[in-house]
mmCIF file of C-alpha atoms in Angstrom:
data_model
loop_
_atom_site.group_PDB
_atom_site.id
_atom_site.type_symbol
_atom_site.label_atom_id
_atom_site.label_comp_id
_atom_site.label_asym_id
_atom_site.label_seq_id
_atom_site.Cartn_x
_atom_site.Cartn_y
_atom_site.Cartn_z
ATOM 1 C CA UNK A 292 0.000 0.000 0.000
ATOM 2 C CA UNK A 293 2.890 2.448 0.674
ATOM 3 C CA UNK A 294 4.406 1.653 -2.167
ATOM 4 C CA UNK A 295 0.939 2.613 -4.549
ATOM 5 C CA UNK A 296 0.619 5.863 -2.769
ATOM 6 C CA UNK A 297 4.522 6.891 -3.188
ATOM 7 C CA UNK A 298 4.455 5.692 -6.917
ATOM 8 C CA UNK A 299 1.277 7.779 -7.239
ATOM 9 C CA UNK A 300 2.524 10.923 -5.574
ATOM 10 C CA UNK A 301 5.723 10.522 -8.443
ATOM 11 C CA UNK A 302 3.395 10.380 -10.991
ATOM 12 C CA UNK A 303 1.339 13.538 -9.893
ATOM 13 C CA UNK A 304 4.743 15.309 -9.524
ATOM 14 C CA UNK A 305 5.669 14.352 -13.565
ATOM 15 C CA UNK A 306 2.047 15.658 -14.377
ATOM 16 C CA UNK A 307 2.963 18.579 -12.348
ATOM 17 C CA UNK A 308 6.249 19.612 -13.708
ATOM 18 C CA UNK A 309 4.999 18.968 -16.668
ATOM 19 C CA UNK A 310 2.062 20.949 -16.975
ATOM 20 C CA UNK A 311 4.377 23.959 -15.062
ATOM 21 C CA UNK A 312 6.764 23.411 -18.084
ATOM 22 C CA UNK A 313 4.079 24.237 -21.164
ATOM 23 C CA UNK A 314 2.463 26.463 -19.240
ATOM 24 C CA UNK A 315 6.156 28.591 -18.918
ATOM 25 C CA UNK A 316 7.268 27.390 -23.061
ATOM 26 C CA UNK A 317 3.942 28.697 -24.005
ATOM 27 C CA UNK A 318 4.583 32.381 -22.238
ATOM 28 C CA UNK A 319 8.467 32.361 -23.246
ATOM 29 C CA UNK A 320 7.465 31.216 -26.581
ATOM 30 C CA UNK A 321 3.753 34.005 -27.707
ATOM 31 C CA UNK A 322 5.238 36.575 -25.162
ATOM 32 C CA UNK A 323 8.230 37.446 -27.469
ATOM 33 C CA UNK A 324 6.019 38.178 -30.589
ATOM 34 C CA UNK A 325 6.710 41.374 -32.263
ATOM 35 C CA UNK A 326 3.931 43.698 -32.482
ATOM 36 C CA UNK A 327 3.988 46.460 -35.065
ATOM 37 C CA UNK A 328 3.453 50.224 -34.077
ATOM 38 C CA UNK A 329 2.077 51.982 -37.615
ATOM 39 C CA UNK A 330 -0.052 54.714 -37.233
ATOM 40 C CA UNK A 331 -1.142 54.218 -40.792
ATOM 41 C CA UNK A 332 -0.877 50.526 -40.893
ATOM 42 C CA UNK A 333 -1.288 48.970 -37.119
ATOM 43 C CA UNK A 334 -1.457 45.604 -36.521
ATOM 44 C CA UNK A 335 -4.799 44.382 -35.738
ATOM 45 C CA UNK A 336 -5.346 42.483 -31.960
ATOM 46 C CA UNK A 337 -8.130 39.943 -31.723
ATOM 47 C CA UNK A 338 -8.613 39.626 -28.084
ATOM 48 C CA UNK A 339 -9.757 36.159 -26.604
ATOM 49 C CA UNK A 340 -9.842 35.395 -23.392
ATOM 50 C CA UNK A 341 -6.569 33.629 -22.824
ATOM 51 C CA UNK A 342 -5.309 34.227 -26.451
ATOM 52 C CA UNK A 343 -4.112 37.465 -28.260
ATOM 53 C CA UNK A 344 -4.129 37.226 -32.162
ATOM 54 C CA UNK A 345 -1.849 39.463 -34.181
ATOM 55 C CA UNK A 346 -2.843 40.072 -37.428
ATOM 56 C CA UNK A 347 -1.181 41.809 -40.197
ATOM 57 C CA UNK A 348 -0.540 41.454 -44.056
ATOM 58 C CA UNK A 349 2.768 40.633 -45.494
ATOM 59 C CA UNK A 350 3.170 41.007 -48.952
ATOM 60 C CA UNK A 351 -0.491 40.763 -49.628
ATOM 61 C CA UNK A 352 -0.729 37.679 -47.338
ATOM 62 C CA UNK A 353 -2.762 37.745 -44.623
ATOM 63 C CA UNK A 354 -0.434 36.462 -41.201
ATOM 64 C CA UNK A 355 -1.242 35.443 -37.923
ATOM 65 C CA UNK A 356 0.832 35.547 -34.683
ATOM 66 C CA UNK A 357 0.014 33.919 -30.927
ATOM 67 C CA UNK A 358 0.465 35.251 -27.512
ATOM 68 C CA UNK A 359 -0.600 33.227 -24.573
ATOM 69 C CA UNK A 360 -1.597 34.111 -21.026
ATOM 70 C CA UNK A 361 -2.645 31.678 -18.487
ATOM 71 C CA UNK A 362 -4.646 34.185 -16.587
ATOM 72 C CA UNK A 363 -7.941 35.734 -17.885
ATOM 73 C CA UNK A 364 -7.420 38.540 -20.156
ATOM 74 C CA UNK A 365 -10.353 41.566 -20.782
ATOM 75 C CA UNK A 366 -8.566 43.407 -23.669
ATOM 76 C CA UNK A 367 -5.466 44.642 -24.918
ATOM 77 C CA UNK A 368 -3.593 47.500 -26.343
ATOM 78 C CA UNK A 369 -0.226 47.999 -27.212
ATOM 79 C CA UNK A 370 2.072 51.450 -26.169
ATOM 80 C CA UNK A 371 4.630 52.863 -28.620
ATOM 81 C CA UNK A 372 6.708 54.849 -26.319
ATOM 82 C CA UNK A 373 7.628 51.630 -23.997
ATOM 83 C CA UNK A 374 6.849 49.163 -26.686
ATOM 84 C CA UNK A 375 4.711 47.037 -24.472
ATOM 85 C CA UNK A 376 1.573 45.263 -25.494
ATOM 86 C CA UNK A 377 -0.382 45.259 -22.406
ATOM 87 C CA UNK A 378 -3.696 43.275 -21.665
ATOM 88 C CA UNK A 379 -5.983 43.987 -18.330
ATOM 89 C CA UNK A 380 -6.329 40.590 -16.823
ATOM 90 C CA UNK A 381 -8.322 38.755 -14.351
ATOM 91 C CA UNK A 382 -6.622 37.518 -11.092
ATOM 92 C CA UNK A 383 -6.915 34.268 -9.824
ATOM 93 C CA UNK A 384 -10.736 35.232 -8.106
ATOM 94 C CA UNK A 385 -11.577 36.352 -10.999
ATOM 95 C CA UNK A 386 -12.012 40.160 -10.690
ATOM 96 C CA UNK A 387 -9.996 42.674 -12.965
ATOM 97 C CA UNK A 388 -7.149 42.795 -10.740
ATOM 98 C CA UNK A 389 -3.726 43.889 -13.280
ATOM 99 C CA UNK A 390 -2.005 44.282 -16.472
ATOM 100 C CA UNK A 391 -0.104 41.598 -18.109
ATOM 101 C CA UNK A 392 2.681 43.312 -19.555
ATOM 102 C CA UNK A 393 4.051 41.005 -22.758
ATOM 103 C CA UNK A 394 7.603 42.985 -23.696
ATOM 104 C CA UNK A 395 10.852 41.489 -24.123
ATOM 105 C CA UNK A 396 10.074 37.597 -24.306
ATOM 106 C CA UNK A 397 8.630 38.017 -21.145
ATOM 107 C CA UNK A 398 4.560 38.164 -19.561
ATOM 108 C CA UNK A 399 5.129 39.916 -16.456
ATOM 109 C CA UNK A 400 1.739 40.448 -14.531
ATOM 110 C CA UNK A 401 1.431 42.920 -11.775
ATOM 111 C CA UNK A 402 -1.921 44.039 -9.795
ATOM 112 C CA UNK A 403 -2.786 47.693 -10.171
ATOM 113 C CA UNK A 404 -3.701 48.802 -7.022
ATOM 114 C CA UNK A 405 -7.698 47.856 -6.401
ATOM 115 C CA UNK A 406 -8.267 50.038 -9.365
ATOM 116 C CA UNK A 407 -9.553 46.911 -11.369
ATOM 117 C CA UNK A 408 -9.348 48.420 -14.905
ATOM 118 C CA UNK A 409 -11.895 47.661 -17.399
ATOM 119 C CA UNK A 410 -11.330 49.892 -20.662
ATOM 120 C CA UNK A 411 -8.035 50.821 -21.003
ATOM 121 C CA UNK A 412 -6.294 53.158 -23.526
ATOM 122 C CA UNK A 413 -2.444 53.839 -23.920
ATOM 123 C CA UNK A 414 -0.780 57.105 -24.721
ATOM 124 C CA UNK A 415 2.985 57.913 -24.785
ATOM 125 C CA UNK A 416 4.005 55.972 -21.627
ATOM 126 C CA UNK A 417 0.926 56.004 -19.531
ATOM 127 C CA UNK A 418 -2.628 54.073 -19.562
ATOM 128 C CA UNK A 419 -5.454 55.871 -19.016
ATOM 129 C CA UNK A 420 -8.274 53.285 -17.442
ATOM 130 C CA UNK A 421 -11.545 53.206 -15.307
ATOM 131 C CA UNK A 422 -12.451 51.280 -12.708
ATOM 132 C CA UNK A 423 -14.372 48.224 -13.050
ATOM 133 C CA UNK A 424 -15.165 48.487 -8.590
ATOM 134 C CA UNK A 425 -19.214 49.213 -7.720
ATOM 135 C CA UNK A 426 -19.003 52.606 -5.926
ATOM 136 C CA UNK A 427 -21.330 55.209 -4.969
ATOM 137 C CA UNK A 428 -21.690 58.937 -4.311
ATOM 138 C CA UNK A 429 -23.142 60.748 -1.151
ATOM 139 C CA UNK A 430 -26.585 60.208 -2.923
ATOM 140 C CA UNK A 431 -26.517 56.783 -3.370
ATOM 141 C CA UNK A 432 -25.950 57.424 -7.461
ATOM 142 C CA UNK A 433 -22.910 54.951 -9.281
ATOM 143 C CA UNK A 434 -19.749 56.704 -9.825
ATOM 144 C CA UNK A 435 -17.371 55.405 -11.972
ATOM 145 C CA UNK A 436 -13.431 56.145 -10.747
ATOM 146 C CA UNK A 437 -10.723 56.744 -13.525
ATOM 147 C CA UNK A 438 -6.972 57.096 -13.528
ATOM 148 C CA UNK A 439 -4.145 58.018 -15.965
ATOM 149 C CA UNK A 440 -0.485 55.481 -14.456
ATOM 150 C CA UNK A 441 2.711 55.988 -15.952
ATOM 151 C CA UNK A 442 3.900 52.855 -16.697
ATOM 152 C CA UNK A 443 7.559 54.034 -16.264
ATOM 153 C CA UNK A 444 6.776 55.002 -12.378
ATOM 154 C CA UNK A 445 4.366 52.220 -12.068
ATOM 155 C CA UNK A 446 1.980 54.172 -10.461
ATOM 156 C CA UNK A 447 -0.681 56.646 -10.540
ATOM 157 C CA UNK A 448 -0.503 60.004 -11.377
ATOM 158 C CA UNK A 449 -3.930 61.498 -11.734
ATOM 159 C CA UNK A 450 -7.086 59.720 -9.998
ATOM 160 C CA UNK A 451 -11.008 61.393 -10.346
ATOM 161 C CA UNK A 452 -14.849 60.684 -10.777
ATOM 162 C CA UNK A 453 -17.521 61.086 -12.527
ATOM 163 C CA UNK A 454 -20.988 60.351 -13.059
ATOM 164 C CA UNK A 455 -22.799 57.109 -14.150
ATOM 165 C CA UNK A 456 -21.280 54.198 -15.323
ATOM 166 C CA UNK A 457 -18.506 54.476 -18.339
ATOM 167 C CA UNK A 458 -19.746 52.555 -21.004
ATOM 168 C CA UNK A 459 -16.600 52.803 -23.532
ATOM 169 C CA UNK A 460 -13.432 54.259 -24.806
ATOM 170 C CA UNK A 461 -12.143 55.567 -28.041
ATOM 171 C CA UNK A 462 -8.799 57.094 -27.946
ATOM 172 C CA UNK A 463 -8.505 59.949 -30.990
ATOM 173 C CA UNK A 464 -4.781 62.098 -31.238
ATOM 174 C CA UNK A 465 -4.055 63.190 -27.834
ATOM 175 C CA UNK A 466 -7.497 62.715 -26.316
ATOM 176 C CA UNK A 467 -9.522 60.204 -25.084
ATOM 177 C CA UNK A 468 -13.573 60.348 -25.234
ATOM 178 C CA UNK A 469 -15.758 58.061 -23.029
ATOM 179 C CA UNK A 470 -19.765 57.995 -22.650
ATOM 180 C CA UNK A 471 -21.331 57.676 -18.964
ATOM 181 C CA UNK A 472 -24.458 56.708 -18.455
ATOM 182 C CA UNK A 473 -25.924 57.772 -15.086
ATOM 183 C CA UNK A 474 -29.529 57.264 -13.626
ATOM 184 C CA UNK A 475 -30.209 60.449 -13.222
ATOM 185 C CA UNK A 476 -30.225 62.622 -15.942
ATOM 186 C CA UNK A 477 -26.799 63.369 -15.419
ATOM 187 C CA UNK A 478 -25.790 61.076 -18.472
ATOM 188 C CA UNK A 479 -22.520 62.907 -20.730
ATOM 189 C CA UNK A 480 -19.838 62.513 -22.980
ATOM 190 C CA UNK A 481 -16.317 63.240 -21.326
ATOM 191 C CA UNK A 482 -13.143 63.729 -23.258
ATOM 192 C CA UNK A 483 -10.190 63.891 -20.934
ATOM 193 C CA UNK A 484 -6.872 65.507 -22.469
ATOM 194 C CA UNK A 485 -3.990 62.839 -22.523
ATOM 195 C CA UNK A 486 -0.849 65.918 -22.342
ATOM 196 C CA UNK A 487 -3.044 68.740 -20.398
ATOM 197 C CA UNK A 488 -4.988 66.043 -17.850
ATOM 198 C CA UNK A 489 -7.789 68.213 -18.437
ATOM 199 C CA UNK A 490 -11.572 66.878 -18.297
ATOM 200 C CA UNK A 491 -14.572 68.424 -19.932
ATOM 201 C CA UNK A 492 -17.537 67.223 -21.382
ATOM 202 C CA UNK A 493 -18.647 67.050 -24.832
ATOM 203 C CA UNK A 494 -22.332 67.229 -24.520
ATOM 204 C CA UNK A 495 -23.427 71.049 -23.854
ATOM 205 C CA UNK A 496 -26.176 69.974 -21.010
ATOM 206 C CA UNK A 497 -26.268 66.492 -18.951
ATOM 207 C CA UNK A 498 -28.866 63.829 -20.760
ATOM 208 C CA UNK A 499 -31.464 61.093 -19.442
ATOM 209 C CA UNK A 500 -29.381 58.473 -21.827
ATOM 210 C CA UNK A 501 -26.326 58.685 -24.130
ATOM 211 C CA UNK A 502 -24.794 56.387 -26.426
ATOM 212 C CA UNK A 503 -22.479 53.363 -25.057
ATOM 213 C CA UNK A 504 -20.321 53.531 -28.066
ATOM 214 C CA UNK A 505 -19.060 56.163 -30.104
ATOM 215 C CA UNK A 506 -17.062 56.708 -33.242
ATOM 216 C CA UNK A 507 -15.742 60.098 -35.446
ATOM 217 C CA UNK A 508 -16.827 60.917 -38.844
ATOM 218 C CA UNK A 509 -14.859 64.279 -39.803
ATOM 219 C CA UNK A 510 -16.582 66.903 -37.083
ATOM 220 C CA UNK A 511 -18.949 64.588 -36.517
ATOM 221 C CA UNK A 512 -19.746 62.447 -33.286
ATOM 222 C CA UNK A 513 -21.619 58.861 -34.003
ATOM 223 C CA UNK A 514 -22.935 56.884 -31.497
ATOM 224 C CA UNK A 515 -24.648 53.701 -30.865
ATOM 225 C CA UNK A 516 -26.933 52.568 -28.058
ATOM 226 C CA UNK A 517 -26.408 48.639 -28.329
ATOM 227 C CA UNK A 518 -29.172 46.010 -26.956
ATOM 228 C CA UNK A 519 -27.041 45.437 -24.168
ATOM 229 C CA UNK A 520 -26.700 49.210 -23.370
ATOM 230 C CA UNK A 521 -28.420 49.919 -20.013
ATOM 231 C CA UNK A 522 -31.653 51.562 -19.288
ATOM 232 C CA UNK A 523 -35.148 51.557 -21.045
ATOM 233 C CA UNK A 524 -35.565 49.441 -24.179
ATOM 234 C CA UNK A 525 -36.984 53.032 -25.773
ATOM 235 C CA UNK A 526 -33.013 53.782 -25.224
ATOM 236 C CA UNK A 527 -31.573 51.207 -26.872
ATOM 237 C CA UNK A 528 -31.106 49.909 -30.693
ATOM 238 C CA UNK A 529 -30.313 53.647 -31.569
ATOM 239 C CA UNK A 530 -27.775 55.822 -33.516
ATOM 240 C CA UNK A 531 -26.778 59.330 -32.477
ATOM 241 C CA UNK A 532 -25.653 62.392 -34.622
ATOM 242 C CA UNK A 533 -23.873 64.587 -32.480
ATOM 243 C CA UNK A 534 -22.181 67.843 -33.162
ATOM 244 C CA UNK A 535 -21.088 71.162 -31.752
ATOM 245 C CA UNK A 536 -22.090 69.971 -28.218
ATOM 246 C CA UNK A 537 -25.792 68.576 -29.007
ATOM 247 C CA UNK A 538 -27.189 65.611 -30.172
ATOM 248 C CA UNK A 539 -29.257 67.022 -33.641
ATOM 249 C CA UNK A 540 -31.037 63.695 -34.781
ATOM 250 C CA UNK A 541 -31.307 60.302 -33.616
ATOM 251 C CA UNK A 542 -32.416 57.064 -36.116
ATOM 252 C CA UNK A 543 -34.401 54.331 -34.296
ATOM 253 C CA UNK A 544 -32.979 51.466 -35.450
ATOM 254 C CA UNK A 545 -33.683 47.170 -35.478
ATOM 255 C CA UNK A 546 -33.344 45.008 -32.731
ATOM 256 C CA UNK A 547 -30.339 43.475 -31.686
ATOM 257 C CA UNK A 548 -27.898 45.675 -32.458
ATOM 258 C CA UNK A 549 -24.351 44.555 -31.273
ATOM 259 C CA UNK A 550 -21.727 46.946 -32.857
ATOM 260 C CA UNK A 551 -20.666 49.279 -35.306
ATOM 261 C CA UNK A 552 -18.052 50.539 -37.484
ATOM 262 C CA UNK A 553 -17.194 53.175 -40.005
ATOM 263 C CA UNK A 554 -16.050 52.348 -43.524
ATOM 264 C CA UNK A 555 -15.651 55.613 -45.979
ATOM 265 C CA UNK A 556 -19.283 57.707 -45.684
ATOM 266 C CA UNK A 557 -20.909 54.721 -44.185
ATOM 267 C CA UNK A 558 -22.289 53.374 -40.933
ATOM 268 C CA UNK A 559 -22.039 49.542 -40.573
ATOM 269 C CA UNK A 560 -24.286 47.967 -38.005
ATOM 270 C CA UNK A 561 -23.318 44.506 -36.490
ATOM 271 C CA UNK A 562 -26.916 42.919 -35.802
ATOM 272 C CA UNK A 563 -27.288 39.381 -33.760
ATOM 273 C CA UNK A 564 -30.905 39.522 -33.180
ATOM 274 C CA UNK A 565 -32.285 36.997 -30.075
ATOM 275 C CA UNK A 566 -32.612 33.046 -31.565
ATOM 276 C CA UNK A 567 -32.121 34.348 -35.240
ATOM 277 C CA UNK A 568 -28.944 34.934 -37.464
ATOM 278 C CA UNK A 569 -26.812 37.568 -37.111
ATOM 279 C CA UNK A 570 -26.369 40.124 -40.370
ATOM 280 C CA UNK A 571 -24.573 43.287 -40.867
ATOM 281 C CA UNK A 572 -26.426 46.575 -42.748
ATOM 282 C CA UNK A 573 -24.792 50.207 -43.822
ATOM 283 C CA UNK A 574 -25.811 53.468 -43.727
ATOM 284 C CA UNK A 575 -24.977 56.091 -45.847
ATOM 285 C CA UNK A 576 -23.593 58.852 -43.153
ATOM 286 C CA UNK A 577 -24.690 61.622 -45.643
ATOM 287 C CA UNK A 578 -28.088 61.858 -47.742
ATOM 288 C CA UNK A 579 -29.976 59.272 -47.744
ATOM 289 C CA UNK A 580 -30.468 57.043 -44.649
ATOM 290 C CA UNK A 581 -32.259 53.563 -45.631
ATOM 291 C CA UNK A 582 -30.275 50.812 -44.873
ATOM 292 C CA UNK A 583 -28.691 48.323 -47.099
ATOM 293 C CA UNK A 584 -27.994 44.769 -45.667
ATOM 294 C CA UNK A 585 -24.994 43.283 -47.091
ATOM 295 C CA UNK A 586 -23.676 39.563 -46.709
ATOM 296 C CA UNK A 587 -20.675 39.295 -45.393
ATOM 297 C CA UNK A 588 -19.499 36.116 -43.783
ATOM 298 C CA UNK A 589 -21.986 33.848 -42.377
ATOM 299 C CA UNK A 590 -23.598 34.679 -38.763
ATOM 300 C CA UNK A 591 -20.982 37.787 -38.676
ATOM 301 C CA UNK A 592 -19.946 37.960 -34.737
ATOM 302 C CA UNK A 593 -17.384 40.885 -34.403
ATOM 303 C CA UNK A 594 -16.556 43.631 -37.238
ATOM 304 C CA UNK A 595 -13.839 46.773 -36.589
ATOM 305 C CA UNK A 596 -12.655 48.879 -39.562
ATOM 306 C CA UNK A 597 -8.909 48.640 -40.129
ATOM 307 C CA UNK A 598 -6.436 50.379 -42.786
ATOM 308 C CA UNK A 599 -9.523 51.297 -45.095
ATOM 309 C CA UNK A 600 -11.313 48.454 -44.813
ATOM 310 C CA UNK A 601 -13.801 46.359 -43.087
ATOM 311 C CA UNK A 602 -12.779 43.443 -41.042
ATOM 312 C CA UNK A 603 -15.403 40.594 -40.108
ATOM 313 C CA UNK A 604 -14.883 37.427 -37.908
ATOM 314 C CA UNK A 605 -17.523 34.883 -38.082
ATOM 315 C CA UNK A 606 -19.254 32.224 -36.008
ATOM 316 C CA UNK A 607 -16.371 29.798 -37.410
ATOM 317 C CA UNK A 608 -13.241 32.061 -36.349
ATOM 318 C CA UNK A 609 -12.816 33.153 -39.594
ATOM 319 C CA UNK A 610 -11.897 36.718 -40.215
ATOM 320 C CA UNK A 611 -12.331 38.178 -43.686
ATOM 321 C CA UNK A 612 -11.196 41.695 -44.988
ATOM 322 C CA UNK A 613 -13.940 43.556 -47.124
ATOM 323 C CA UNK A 614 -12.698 46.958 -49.659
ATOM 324 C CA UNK A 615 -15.417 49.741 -49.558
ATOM 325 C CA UNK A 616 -17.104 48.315 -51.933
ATOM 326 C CA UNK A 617 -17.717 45.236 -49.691
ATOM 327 C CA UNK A 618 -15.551 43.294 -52.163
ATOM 328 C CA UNK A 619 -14.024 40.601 -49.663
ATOM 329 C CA UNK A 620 -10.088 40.871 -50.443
ATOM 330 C CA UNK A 621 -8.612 38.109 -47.642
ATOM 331 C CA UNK A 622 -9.610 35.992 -45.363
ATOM 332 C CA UNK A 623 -7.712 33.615 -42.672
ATOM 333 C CA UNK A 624 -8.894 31.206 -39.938
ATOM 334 C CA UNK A 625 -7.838 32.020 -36.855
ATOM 335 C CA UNK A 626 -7.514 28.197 -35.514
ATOM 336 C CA UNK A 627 -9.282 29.273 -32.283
ATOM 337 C CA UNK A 628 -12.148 27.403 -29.680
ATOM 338 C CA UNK A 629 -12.844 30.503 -27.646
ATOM 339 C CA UNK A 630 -15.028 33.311 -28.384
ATOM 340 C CA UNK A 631 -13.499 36.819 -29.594
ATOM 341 C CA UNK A 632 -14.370 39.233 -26.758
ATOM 342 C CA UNK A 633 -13.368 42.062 -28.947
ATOM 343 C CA UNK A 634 -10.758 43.560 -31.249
ATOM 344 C CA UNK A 635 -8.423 46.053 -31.101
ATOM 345 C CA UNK A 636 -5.120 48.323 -33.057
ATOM 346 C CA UNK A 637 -1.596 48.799 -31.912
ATOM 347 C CA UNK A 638 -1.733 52.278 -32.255
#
């Protein structure tokens, strides 16, 4: 009998050491993939859960490259001036607890203080994030806490509030623009100043509801109130045309809207309507505004524009590239089991 149970506990080690071994070859091996910084021409990050894909053309030829984590990644985004991809990641209990840092060969995780980030952009050395922590203001009203840390001081420099619940971010030049959606009325728009660390707010007066994703056409604000944006279903499944401080028109539109992206003068609308097919429609952004469905890939699941064209993964993990004519020009399959959370640039 002592004999079984020492020849067992051996054989649990070997599992052990071996298991410790991929998981570090896997880490040495996708941490030291080189990701491309091109303002013009960024590589494109498809963000899975334990997975990054880098995608970029060579020569015409669409290319893939791996980077593993063994903890729970949210997102990722990738910072020129220390030339560090960096992915928010889950700790072990499974609340946004750090950054993975992948730079060097190396996946170096460290917790950021209990800031739990959730969105995160990058910006010449520093990440500007918000919390993903429930808090409250004297009222009883959500409050979302955000913070700009220099990743060269690891720490941060610049820690506020605001109002609501920040739905998303979109990082444009030097300036980063978020929606927050707040209970009540006190819904707004803030863009926060990545060189001054100044915050103001986009939106003129406060609203009952604003968009939980938003995207630039020229001077022109677009947003999108998704089906899983919160508040009153009269608030969701909507585009907003916002300018000079005000929304001036909104366009109801179908159910089940998931995401958009702009391609040339058009809107395109990710749809993935409850027990039904997903399918994918455009909007002229000027003139005329009846939509035109368009096939593209079968039971679409995530679409992003990138370098002047539209990108589309499927149900299948495919991804296909579409001109602006929605002439498909490549496609790859990404070889993956998990689901694409969503996709990002290195830029």
């Amino acid at each position: 009998m002592r004999r079984t149970y020492i020849l067992l506990f051996f054989v649990f080690l070997l599992i052990a050491i071996l298991l410790g071994g991929y998981v570090w070859f896997k880490s040495k091996e996708s941490s030291s993939v080189k990701v491309s910084f091109d303002s013009d021409n960024p590589d494109l990050l498809i963000n899975t859960p334990n997975k990054i894909i880098l995608i970029y053309e060579n020569n015409g030829i669409l290319t893939k490259d791996e980077i593993y984590n063994e903890r729970f990644m949210h997102t990722s985004v990738y910072d020129k001036r220390t030339k560090k991809l960096l992915a928010p990641t889950y700790s072990p209990e499974h609340h946004f607890a750090g950054i993975t840092e992948f730079s060097n060969g190396q996946a170096k995780y460290k917790k950021v203080k209990d800031f739990g980030p959730m969105n995160v952009v990058s910006y010449n050395g520093y990440l500007f994030m918000d919390s993903s922590l429930s808090l409250i203001d004297s009222e009883g009203m959500p409050i979302t806490k955000l913070g700009l840390y220099d990743l060269r001081k690891n720490k941060f420099v610049k820690e506020f509030t605001v109002n609501g619940i920040v739905q998303s971010m979109i990082k444009v030049g030097n300036k980063v623009y978020f929606p927050s959606l707040c209970e009540n009325s006190k819904s707004n728009i803030y863009r926060f100043d990545l060189d001054t660390w100044e915050l103001d707010k986009v939106l003129k007066m406060d609203q009952p509801h604003v968009p939980n994703q938003i995207l630039f056409y020229k001077d022109m604000m677009i947003g999108l109130s998704n089906e899983e944006a919160a508040g009153a279903s009269s608030n969701k499944n909507k585009l907003y045309y916002i300018k000079n401080g005000e929304i001036y028109k909104e366009l109801k539109l179908k159910q089940g809207t998931k995401d958009m992206a702009i391609l040339d003068n058009k809107i395109i609308i990710l749809y993935q309507p409850y027990g039904r097919k997903s399918f994918i429609e455009a909007f002229k952004i000027e003139g005329g505004q009846e939509a035109e469905k368009v096939k593209l890939a079968d039971n679409p699941t995530n679409i992003t524009a990138w370098n002047q064209n539209l990108v589309v993964i499927d149900q299948s993990k495919k991804i296909y590239i579409y001109n602006t004519e929605f002439q498909k020009t490549n496609e790859l399959e990404l070889g993956i089991d998990s689901k694409v959370l969503n996709i990002t640039k290195a830029n």
